[in-house]
Amino acid sequence: MKDSTIKKVSVSTSPKGAMGQTYLVSGKRLAMRLWDREQPQQGASDQRDYETVGYVIDGLAELTLEGQTIRLAPGDSWLVPAGSQHSYRILEPFTAIEATAPPAQVHGRDEAPS
């Protein structure tokens, strides 16, 4: 039997994560989250068991992935493969949408230490 469930999630009532993320809609294999006006900071190096793609709405950041650094500006999108060592450095207040597969927030994937 196919799943024909429709979901709508409002950012105003969405749950928040411990790292500042807002969880948006989530399916069985894919989820979205919002990083809204994240302040300048150097993030710790991390390695997660999910794949992440993102799109920058506003601000400026750097992504270092397996020793390579790229700058992320409005209109840019990026990919962090599952299992890759990476870190983000927020240079200006940063707003972005990310999708994770499988969903980052399920089974503690998002909050678990690397």
XYZ file of C-alpha atoms in Angstrom:
114
model
C 0.000 0.000 0.000
C 1.455 3.364 -0.990
C 1.670 6.240 1.464
C -0.440 9.178 0.319
C -0.158 11.223 3.520
C 0.222 14.954 2.995
C 2.124 16.956 5.613
C 2.348 20.669 6.248
C 4.667 22.108 8.887
C 4.652 25.731 10.042
C 8.003 27.170 11.094
C 6.272 28.992 13.970
C 5.351 25.688 15.665
C 8.259 23.514 14.518
C 10.438 21.831 17.143
C 13.928 23.197 17.757
C 17.114 21.175 18.072
C 19.935 21.606 20.574
C 22.280 23.028 17.900
C 19.847 25.838 16.952
C 18.177 24.109 14.015
C 14.423 24.218 13.395
C 12.988 20.929 12.176
C 10.674 21.331 9.207
C 8.781 18.612 7.342
C 10.083 15.053 7.530
C 9.329 11.876 5.661
C 10.533 8.315 6.118
C 13.707 8.820 4.051
C 14.222 12.609 3.908
C 13.893 15.605 6.246
C 14.314 19.384 6.103
C 15.645 21.781 8.699
C 16.206 25.529 8.918
C 19.197 27.367 10.295
C 17.893 30.902 10.914
C 20.271 33.825 11.511
C 23.027 31.647 12.966
C 25.611 34.003 14.464
C 29.317 34.062 13.528
C 31.138 31.112 15.067
C 33.635 28.369 14.348
C 31.922 24.991 14.409
C 33.608 21.852 15.642
C 34.663 19.215 13.166
C 31.959 16.594 12.780
C 31.115 13.365 10.989
C 27.479 12.236 10.579
C 25.858 9.070 9.239
C 23.442 10.999 7.014
C 23.857 12.895 3.744
C 23.158 16.641 3.787
C 22.334 19.044 0.967
C 21.776 22.713 1.675
C 20.840 26.047 0.139
C 21.973 29.460 1.446
C 19.244 32.065 1.804
C 21.273 34.802 3.523
C 24.674 35.368 5.100
C 28.107 33.922 4.572
C 29.848 30.767 5.816
C 32.728 28.455 5.017
C 32.404 24.707 4.758
C 35.518 22.592 5.217
C 35.052 19.042 3.980
C 37.849 16.485 4.155
C 40.444 19.299 4.055
C 38.831 21.343 1.241
C 37.222 24.714 2.073
C 34.490 26.459 0.093
C 32.671 29.715 0.767
C 28.864 29.594 0.946
C 26.935 32.738 -0.061
C 23.263 33.448 -0.895
C 22.149 31.301 -3.827
C 24.821 28.631 -3.262
C 23.979 25.015 -2.548
C 26.230 22.284 -1.151
C 26.544 18.588 -0.405
C 28.106 16.845 2.595
C 28.284 13.089 1.901
C 27.431 10.738 4.758
C 30.482 9.868 6.843
C 32.569 12.854 5.667
C 34.628 14.830 8.177
C 33.419 18.446 7.954
C 32.971 21.761 9.794
C 31.160 25.041 9.197
C 32.479 28.496 10.047
C 29.742 31.134 10.115
C 31.186 34.466 8.926
C 27.981 36.577 8.873
C 24.512 35.866 10.310
C 23.571 32.805 8.261
C 20.204 31.457 7.116
C 20.006 28.198 5.176
C 17.713 25.259 4.488
C 19.124 21.729 4.614
C 17.735 18.355 3.651
C 19.104 15.203 5.253
C 18.775 11.584 4.178
C 17.984 9.626 6.195
C 16.252 12.185 8.470
C 18.831 13.660 10.859
C 16.522 13.960 13.852
C 15.417 10.297 13.896
C 17.119 7.934 16.372
C 19.252 10.797 17.774
C 21.387 11.133 14.624
C 21.375 14.933 14.852
C 22.264 15.252 18.517
C 24.661 12.325 18.879
C 28.303 13.246 19.399
C 30.554 12.357 16.512
